[in-house]
Amino acid sequence: MNWIIDRIRHRLAQRDDAGVAMVITVSVMMLMTLIPLIVFNQSVQQLPLARHNQDHESALHAAEAGVDDYLNHLSNNGNYWTYTTTAASPDANAAFGGWVPVPGGNTNESFRYAVDTATTASTGIVYLTASGKAGNVVRTVKVGMRKLGFLDYLYLTDYEVADPAISGDSTSQCLYHAWEKNTSTGGWGPSAGSCTLIFWTTQAVLNGPTHSNDGLYVCGNPNFNGNVDTYYNSSTSLNTSATRFGGSGTWLNPNGCTNVPNFNRSGDPASGSLLAMPPANTAIQNQADPVSGPGCLYTGPTTIALKNVSGVGKMDVTSPGTKKTKTGCGPGTDLALPSNGVVYVQGVPSSSTNVNYSSCSGTNCQGDVKVSNAATNGGLAGQLTIAAANDVIITGNITYHQYPTGNDVLGLIANNDVSIYHPVSNGSNASGSTTNLRIDAAILSLNHSFYVQNWDVGSPMGNLTVNGVIAQKYRGPVGTFGGGGNTIQSGYNKDYNYDTRLKYLTPPYFMNPLQSAWVRNSFAELKPAF
């Protein structure tokens, strides 16, 4: 009897298994049918999103194409920045007022742009707002651009020789770049036996980019902790007879120094542009004119002490030759910085009908300005350019109220020399000399040099620290060295550091080279326009 019951149970179990198998089979077949339908449906739904993502990227590329298009116009016409949507360009550029297809690209992509030149006169920066469109997607970028210039380099020189006005060297033999044929000697560059070549020595440390319209004369192991380029390595009339490092634009000491500099970038010095100095800073003087300019104009030898009162920029000005200037310019103490940030010191006018005329002679007639921190609350708070018709003389530390943060910035521009006050007495440093001097500024000497007075007299003065820019016509001496360039004997040792803020923060109305390319200096994406 029991075996009959077991048989029945076994048959029932087989039927249950068959039913489960049937259910599983039907379920699998349904899934195999539904999954492709779901995948297909999802793919179709994703098509608009994929299209949008593609257009999103393409729109940015189109905006970039607009920026490149405008830069190309600037390269072909240096005054192109004066044309806007309201001041029509001579080529009737349609991108100022409407969408223009991206050249050689997809007809789905186009760009347009608008120009903001409201601050260009004072900062040198043109702001371009460019929009790119792809399909129904628009993206907008804002790019600041300015000419490649003196503010792009920690150290920039035209000639790598001492200023003949300081050295007394013959101009007929010395005013040649290393890549130029010397018509006086028949050789290349300045006459090594008759001209004062200034060498880069082991003591030199440059923490920033360096440029020379000349070649570099090296004796020792100077440290270039930034990119270096020279026009020597770009000129089509190179002095091929000179010994150069790896084919670059460095010219060795012809008297036998064989040490090599330490470069930050492989292959330096690289090929560089010829960045010519403007002949005068007249454009800055116009900004301080008592009639038409909002700046402060002073006459004859002037002294300016920079200070801050609770973080507000002030200046103490002494200028005996100034009879008339704008209201608020003094001279006097605790004067507010001029509204446009420009101070200009002119020479005493030669015409007796000029309101600032006075009877004077010699240096008492010159447009010289002495600059330093004030004795108390010293340091610049704000943005200022001090320019002189003759010389700028630095008589003590010049520092920013905030550095390296903040927006304090100073330009020092002389038609002739920017010098450091260093009196000597009986062969020794005299009272008024500053040891371990610090200067926070962008320095520009248009026709001569940045140098230390009596650099070859007295005991060593420690470090000369410059945080900013030094641009000059000729190399200016700051000290003397011995031991193959390893020891300082008089004057200062160089400690020069590039103020990276100068890439986007410009001293008011600071000058540019006569000819230079436009480059980008800022970039930001904005909420889509148009």
XYZ file of C-alpha atoms in Angstrom:
530
model
C 0.000 0.000 0.000
C 2.812 2.412 0.879
C 4.500 1.997 -2.477
C 1.313 3.100 -4.254
C 1.220 6.321 -2.191
C 4.900 7.078 -2.965
C 4.275 6.584 -6.690
C 1.410 9.036 -6.644
C 3.537 11.590 -4.816
C 6.369 11.234 -7.355
C 4.002 11.808 -10.293
C 2.579 14.897 -8.651
C 6.075 16.312 -8.053
C 6.918 15.823 -11.750
C 3.821 17.755 -12.740
C 4.797 20.627 -10.351
C 8.286 20.805 -11.923
C 6.842 20.968 -15.408
C 4.555 23.814 -14.397
C 7.408 25.814 -12.889
C 9.519 25.266 -16.002
C 6.681 26.496 -18.160
C 6.317 29.662 -16.071
C 10.073 30.352 -16.243
C 10.178 29.817 -19.996
C 7.289 32.174 -20.634
C 8.845 34.804 -18.326
C 12.217 34.619 -20.099
C 10.573 34.985 -23.495
C 8.658 38.044 -22.283
C 11.867 39.635 -20.919
C 13.740 38.950 -24.155
C 10.995 40.766 -25.994
C 10.662 43.682 -23.543
C 14.359 44.470 -22.924
C 15.151 45.484 -26.547
C 11.992 47.563 -26.573
C 13.049 49.326 -23.339
C 16.625 49.879 -24.594
C 15.320 51.236 -27.898
C 12.874 53.520 -26.108
C 15.618 54.838 -23.799
C 17.951 55.415 -26.749
C 15.326 57.423 -28.547
C 14.709 59.465 -25.399
C 18.479 60.116 -25.024
C 18.913 61.493 -28.553
C 17.833 65.077 -27.703
C 20.092 65.075 -24.625
C 23.093 63.835 -26.634
C 22.381 66.435 -29.300
C 22.203 69.127 -26.609
C 25.505 68.001 -25.057
C 27.187 68.088 -28.445
C 25.790 71.541 -29.171
C 26.847 72.670 -25.689
C 30.496 71.882 -26.480
C 30.249 73.217 -30.026
C 28.831 76.519 -28.792
C 31.899 77.070 -26.585
C 34.178 76.282 -29.528
C 32.228 78.805 -31.606
C 32.690 81.467 -28.907
C 36.431 80.726 -28.902
C 36.405 81.089 -32.676
C 34.915 84.559 -32.174
C 37.744 85.485 -29.792
C 40.339 84.261 -32.290
C 38.606 86.192 -35.058
C 38.787 89.437 -33.070
C 42.440 88.849 -32.108
C 43.216 88.346 -35.785
C 41.653 91.726 -36.566
C 43.726 93.330 -33.793
C 46.906 91.753 -35.153
C 46.253 93.237 -38.587
C 45.182 96.640 -37.257
C 46.523 97.796 -33.879
C 43.719 100.380 -33.610
C 40.938 97.861 -34.211
C 39.990 98.033 -30.535
C 38.482 101.488 -31.194
C 35.696 99.950 -33.290
C 32.529 98.773 -31.562
C 28.863 98.113 -32.289
C 28.330 101.884 -32.370
C 31.608 102.861 -34.088
C 31.584 100.855 -37.298
C 34.792 99.176 -38.403
C 36.164 99.968 -41.885
C 35.734 96.327 -42.895
C 32.034 96.360 -41.864
C 32.574 93.436 -39.500
C 29.166 91.760 -39.200
C 30.130 90.012 -35.928
C 29.672 93.300 -34.057
C 25.941 93.241 -34.715
C 24.864 89.709 -35.601
C 25.706 86.041 -35.903
C 28.530 85.046 -38.260
C 29.167 81.427 -39.318
C 32.361 79.876 -38.020
C 34.739 79.873 -41.029
C 35.376 76.480 -42.560
C 33.228 74.766 -39.987
C 29.765 73.362 -39.469
C 26.999 75.719 -40.619
C 25.351 74.842 -37.305
C 27.978 76.985 -35.488
C 28.223 80.780 -35.426
C 29.548 83.614 -33.251
C 29.127 87.291 -32.490
C 30.854 89.692 -30.113
C 30.811 93.054 -28.360
C 33.771 95.171 -27.200
C 34.150 97.094 -23.944
C 36.882 99.763 -24.080
C 35.739 101.865 -21.111
C 39.007 101.314 -19.196
C 41.382 100.672 -22.096
C 42.993 104.112 -21.959
C 44.030 103.641 -18.315
C 44.665 99.893 -18.164
C 45.517 98.960 -21.736
C 42.990 96.118 -21.520
C 40.196 95.504 -24.033
C 37.336 93.301 -22.840
C 35.642 91.188 -25.500
C 32.328 89.440 -24.808
C 31.990 86.691 -27.401
C 28.981 84.393 -27.808
C 28.971 81.136 -29.721
C 25.856 79.333 -30.946
C 25.317 75.736 -32.034
C 21.753 74.688 -32.733
C 19.696 76.285 -29.991
C 22.549 76.414 -27.476
C 24.413 79.671 -26.746
C 27.522 80.051 -24.568
C 29.240 83.341 -23.766
C 32.784 84.122 -22.641
C 34.461 87.348 -21.551
C 38.133 87.703 -22.441
C 40.505 90.476 -21.408
C 43.306 91.166 -23.868
C 46.165 93.619 -24.031
C 49.380 94.103 -25.911
C 52.367 91.959 -24.996
C 54.568 94.424 -23.177
C 56.793 95.451 -20.337
C 54.431 94.113 -17.668
C 54.801 90.568 -19.018
C 58.434 90.324 -17.904
C 60.212 90.649 -14.613
C 63.265 91.964 -16.447
C 63.402 93.501 -19.913
C 66.263 95.333 -21.616
C 66.921 96.785 -25.036
C 70.751 96.776 -24.889
C 72.826 94.511 -22.646
C 75.578 97.132 -22.291
C 76.030 99.910 -19.762
C 74.455 103.214 -20.630
C 77.128 105.308 -22.407
C 75.853 108.293 -20.401
C 77.042 106.490 -17.243
C 80.052 104.566 -18.506
C 81.442 107.233 -20.809
C 81.876 104.618 -23.533
C 81.912 105.615 -27.178
C 78.425 105.483 -28.624
C 79.799 104.815 -32.113
C 81.300 101.500 -30.957
C 78.863 100.441 -28.261
C 75.299 101.033 -29.442
C 74.954 97.694 -31.170
C 72.980 94.651 -30.174
C 74.869 91.380 -30.120
C 73.128 90.366 -33.359
C 74.045 93.579 -35.219
C 77.060 94.124 -37.472
C 79.246 96.847 -35.958
C 80.104 99.302 -38.717
C 82.826 100.891 -36.550
C 84.793 97.736 -35.790
C 83.683 95.377 -38.544
C 82.763 92.795 -35.909
C 79.475 91.837 -34.286
C 77.824 93.734 -31.483
C 79.573 96.231 -29.183
C 83.344 96.370 -29.028
C 84.303 94.105 -26.125
C 87.522 96.030 -25.530
C 85.967 99.508 -25.571
C 82.459 99.020 -24.186
C 81.196 98.141 -20.714
C 79.392 94.822 -21.045
C 77.257 93.956 -18.025
C 77.284 90.278 -17.208
C 74.837 87.978 -15.515
C 76.810 86.543 -12.593
C 76.327 83.747 -10.092
C 74.831 86.178 -7.571
C 71.938 87.053 -9.910
C 68.566 85.425 -9.198
C 65.575 86.308 -11.375
C 62.304 84.811 -10.168
C 60.207 85.530 -13.215
C 60.188 85.797 -17.016
C 63.086 87.627 -18.706
C 63.362 89.246 -22.141
C 66.134 91.040 -24.010
C 66.109 92.725 -27.396
C 69.817 91.869 -27.293
C 71.726 88.724 -26.315
C 72.741 87.835 -22.750
C 76.328 88.193 -21.504
C 77.071 85.562 -18.872
C 79.930 85.029 -16.434
C 79.142 82.572 -13.660
C 76.003 80.590 -12.911
C 73.055 83.010 -12.700
C 69.647 81.530 -11.943
C 66.807 82.322 -14.323
C 63.805 80.918 -12.463
C 61.388 81.863 -15.204
C 61.115 81.640 -18.975
C 63.793 83.519 -20.910
C 63.628 84.780 -24.491
C 65.839 87.082 -26.548
C 65.602 88.747 -29.919
C 69.166 87.526 -30.507
C 67.676 84.120 -31.140
C 65.048 85.534 -33.516
C 67.043 87.966 -35.639
C 67.638 87.055 -39.271
C 71.101 88.643 -39.050
C 72.454 86.577 -36.181
C 76.029 86.806 -35.041
C 76.866 83.216 -35.893
C 80.470 83.591 -34.773
C 79.559 83.954 -31.089
C 79.512 80.957 -28.760
C 75.943 80.248 -27.749
C 74.340 77.687 -25.469
C 72.707 75.020 -27.577
C 72.023 77.423 -30.448
C 70.119 79.800 -28.173
C 70.496 83.528 -27.738
C 73.079 83.643 -24.944
C 76.439 85.140 -25.779
C 79.355 84.049 -23.623
C 81.909 86.384 -22.115
C 84.539 86.787 -24.849
C 87.211 87.052 -22.129
C 86.910 83.422 -21.187
C 84.045 82.767 -18.758
C 82.716 79.324 -19.590
C 80.113 78.815 -16.874
C 76.542 78.335 -17.982
C 73.380 79.798 -16.470
C 70.692 77.756 -14.788
C 67.548 77.977 -16.890
C 64.103 76.997 -15.684
C 62.900 75.972 -19.133
C 64.691 73.566 -21.456
C 66.059 75.222 -24.574
C 66.114 78.760 -23.175
C 66.705 81.452 -24.202
C 63.837 81.032 -26.646
C 63.000 83.132 -29.678
C 61.579 86.508 -28.632
C 60.087 89.622 -30.199
C 61.724 93.015 -30.669
C 59.909 95.153 -28.074
C 60.954 98.730 -28.802
C 60.885 101.463 -26.156
C 58.654 104.528 -26.668
C 60.790 107.696 -26.842
C 58.896 109.656 -24.162
C 56.090 109.457 -21.596
C 54.194 112.457 -22.994
C 50.921 110.517 -23.032
C 51.103 110.211 -19.246
C 51.882 113.913 -18.905
C 48.666 114.665 -20.786
C 46.729 112.792 -18.092
C 48.101 115.184 -15.458
C 47.643 118.402 -17.406
C 46.013 121.037 -15.139
C 43.444 121.897 -17.795
C 42.408 118.636 -19.420
C 43.752 115.870 -17.182
C 42.440 114.726 -13.801
C 45.915 113.796 -12.511
C 48.415 115.869 -10.520
C 51.116 117.869 -12.328
C 54.157 119.134 -10.416
C 57.006 121.315 -11.643
C 60.723 121.011 -10.980
C 62.427 118.826 -8.341
C 59.684 117.128 -6.307
C 59.603 114.700 -3.382
C 56.741 112.242 -2.826
C 56.301 110.087 0.280
C 53.729 107.293 -0.028
C 51.567 106.404 2.939
C 48.282 104.885 3.976
C 45.919 106.130 6.627
C 43.731 103.270 7.835
C 44.204 101.565 4.493
C 43.461 104.698 2.415
C 46.195 105.868 0.062
C 47.735 109.255 0.808
C 50.873 111.112 -0.214
C 53.052 113.881 1.156
C 54.332 116.116 -1.641
C 57.071 118.735 -1.528
C 57.515 120.690 -4.765
C 58.916 124.231 -4.387
C 58.751 124.898 -8.134
C 55.040 124.122 -8.438
C 53.084 127.364 -8.505
C 49.829 126.028 -9.890
C 48.294 122.593 -10.205
C 44.853 121.054 -9.784
C 42.808 121.543 -6.653
C 43.579 118.751 -4.213
C 47.109 118.152 -5.547
C 48.741 120.434 -3.005
C 51.680 120.314 -2.604
C 51.168 119.388 1.020
C 50.658 116.486 3.413
C 48.071 113.694 3.508
C 46.935 114.412 -0.049
C 44.497 111.993 -1.652
C 45.781 110.028 -4.621
C 44.630 111.656 -7.892
C 41.351 110.310 -9.244
C 42.954 108.798 -12.346
C 46.020 107.579 -10.457
C 48.551 109.705 -12.392
C 51.294 111.986 -11.063
C 53.658 113.713 -13.502
C 56.686 115.857 -12.697
C 57.676 118.249 -15.478
C 60.718 120.444 -15.876
C 60.400 124.167 -15.249
C 58.819 125.687 -18.384
C 61.131 127.879 -20.452
C 58.400 130.352 -21.371
C 57.939 133.213 -18.938
C 54.238 133.294 -19.782
C 53.713 129.837 -18.311
C 52.154 129.964 -14.852
C 54.798 127.531 -13.518
C 57.751 129.436 -14.961
C 60.511 130.490 -12.593
C 64.087 131.633 -12.894
C 66.287 128.601 -12.285
C 69.435 126.907 -13.492
C 70.899 123.428 -13.768
C 69.266 120.623 -11.841
C 66.844 123.058 -10.194
C 65.027 123.219 -13.526
C 64.759 119.481 -14.135
C 61.665 117.331 -13.810
C 63.028 114.961 -11.172
C 61.010 113.177 -8.515
C 62.262 111.462 -5.357
C 60.013 108.652 -4.121
C 59.903 106.532 -0.969
C 57.603 105.369 1.804
C 56.631 107.983 4.361
C 58.469 107.746 7.675
C 55.229 106.729 9.407
C 52.311 104.763 7.947
C 54.534 104.097 4.947
C 53.377 102.096 1.959
C 51.131 102.608 -1.022
C 47.448 101.845 -0.639
C 45.843 102.139 -4.049
C 46.873 102.350 -7.690
C 49.302 105.024 -8.831
C 51.732 105.853 -11.627
C 54.477 108.406 -10.976
C 56.229 109.635 -14.112
C 59.028 112.153 -14.582
C 60.230 114.221 -17.507
C 63.773 113.519 -16.321
C 64.640 111.069 -13.503
C 62.857 109.058 -10.833
C 65.087 108.702 -7.759
C 64.246 106.046 -5.161
C 65.394 107.278 -1.760
C 64.169 104.471 0.475
C 61.889 101.448 0.701
C 58.747 101.523 -1.426
C 56.222 98.902 -0.374
C 52.555 98.101 -0.847
C 50.043 98.278 1.965
C 48.992 94.742 0.890
C 51.248 92.331 -0.976
C 51.132 89.802 -2.573
C 47.365 89.980 -2.056
C 45.280 93.086 -2.685
C 45.136 95.527 -5.600
C 47.876 97.998 -4.641
C 50.097 98.686 -7.642
C 52.687 101.340 -8.524
C 54.286 102.381 -11.796
C 57.530 104.414 -11.901
C 58.268 105.775 -15.391
C 61.174 108.071 -16.216
C 62.070 109.522 -19.579
C 65.658 109.089 -18.448
C 66.939 107.182 -15.393
C 65.281 105.395 -12.519
C 68.073 105.426 -9.945
C 68.572 104.342 -6.344
C 69.910 107.018 -4.025
C 73.330 105.946 -2.725
C 75.483 108.807 -1.441
C 79.106 108.083 -0.527
C 81.664 109.969 1.535
C 85.423 109.299 1.520
C 84.850 106.068 -0.334
C 82.269 104.756 2.136
C 78.485 104.565 2.207
C 77.120 107.828 3.538
C 74.032 108.647 5.558
C 70.925 108.170 3.444
C 72.033 104.889 1.916
C 69.564 102.055 2.559
C 70.776 98.516 3.148
C 68.618 95.594 2.013
C 66.359 97.877 0.000
C 62.896 96.729 -1.090
C 60.930 98.180 -4.015
C 57.388 97.085 -4.909
C 56.790 98.637 -8.330
C 56.729 98.312 -12.099
C 59.819 100.287 -13.177
C 60.343 101.679 -16.681
C 63.322 103.730 -17.884
C 62.574 104.757 -21.464
C 65.909 106.159 -22.609
C 68.455 105.126 -19.998
C 68.705 102.712 -17.041
C 67.598 101.443 -13.674
C 70.778 101.634 -11.600
C 72.351 102.351 -8.222
C 74.169 105.656 -7.797
C 77.880 105.136 -6.990
C 77.402 101.406 -7.402
C 81.176 100.794 -7.443
C 81.979 102.667 -4.207
C 81.538 101.689 -0.575
C 80.928 98.392 1.184
C 78.270 95.834 0.164
C 74.697 97.026 0.775
C 72.972 93.649 0.997
C 70.038 92.662 -1.219
C 68.155 94.853 -3.651
C 64.694 93.262 -3.673
C 62.334 94.284 -6.449
C 58.822 92.838 -6.515
C 57.404 93.809 -9.872
C 58.973 94.675 -13.212
C 62.194 96.305 -14.436
C 62.268 97.512 -18.060
C 65.083 99.708 -19.344
C 66.921 100.887 -22.438
C 70.353 99.803 -21.152
C 71.505 97.434 -18.435
C 71.993 99.437 -15.265
C 74.729 98.450 -12.768
C 73.688 97.877 -9.163
C 77.014 96.649 -7.718
C 80.420 95.155 -8.385
C 81.406 91.526 -8.017
C 84.541 89.446 -7.682
C 85.518 85.795 -7.489
C 84.146 84.981 -10.932
C 80.842 86.634 -10.088
C 80.437 84.819 -6.761
C 81.026 87.624 -4.242
C 79.577 91.125 -3.973
C 82.149 93.872 -3.416
C 80.029 97.031 -3.480
C 76.451 98.049 -4.074
C 73.654 95.479 -3.997
C 73.035 91.875 -4.867
C 69.978 91.351 -7.105
C 66.847 89.702 -5.708
C 64.208 90.301 -8.380
C 60.740 88.748 -8.216
C 57.931 88.997 -10.743
C 54.613 90.314 -9.427
C 52.233 87.898 -11.159
C 49.307 90.251 -10.500
C 50.696 92.479 -13.264
C 49.323 90.001 -15.787
C 45.888 91.471 -15.085
C 46.497 94.439 -12.750
C 48.000 97.436 -14.553
C 49.384 100.645 -13.033
C 47.284 103.524 -14.398
C 48.247 104.534 -17.946
C 51.366 102.343 -17.920
C 53.094 102.312 -21.302
C 53.464 99.578 -23.933
C 56.202 98.889 -26.504
C 55.855 100.658 -29.841
C 54.972 97.431 -31.652
C 53.754 94.275 -29.968
C 51.176 91.530 -30.337
C 47.843 91.390 -28.533
C 47.498 88.536 -26.037
C 44.823 87.245 -23.682
C 45.220 88.048 -20.016
C 41.897 86.901 -18.480
C 39.033 84.502 -19.280
C 35.619 83.830 -17.754
C 32.401 82.186 -18.917
C 29.258 84.251 -18.407
C 25.531 83.692 -18.479
C 24.609 83.221 -22.153
C 23.969 86.471 -24.004
C 21.887 87.035 -27.141
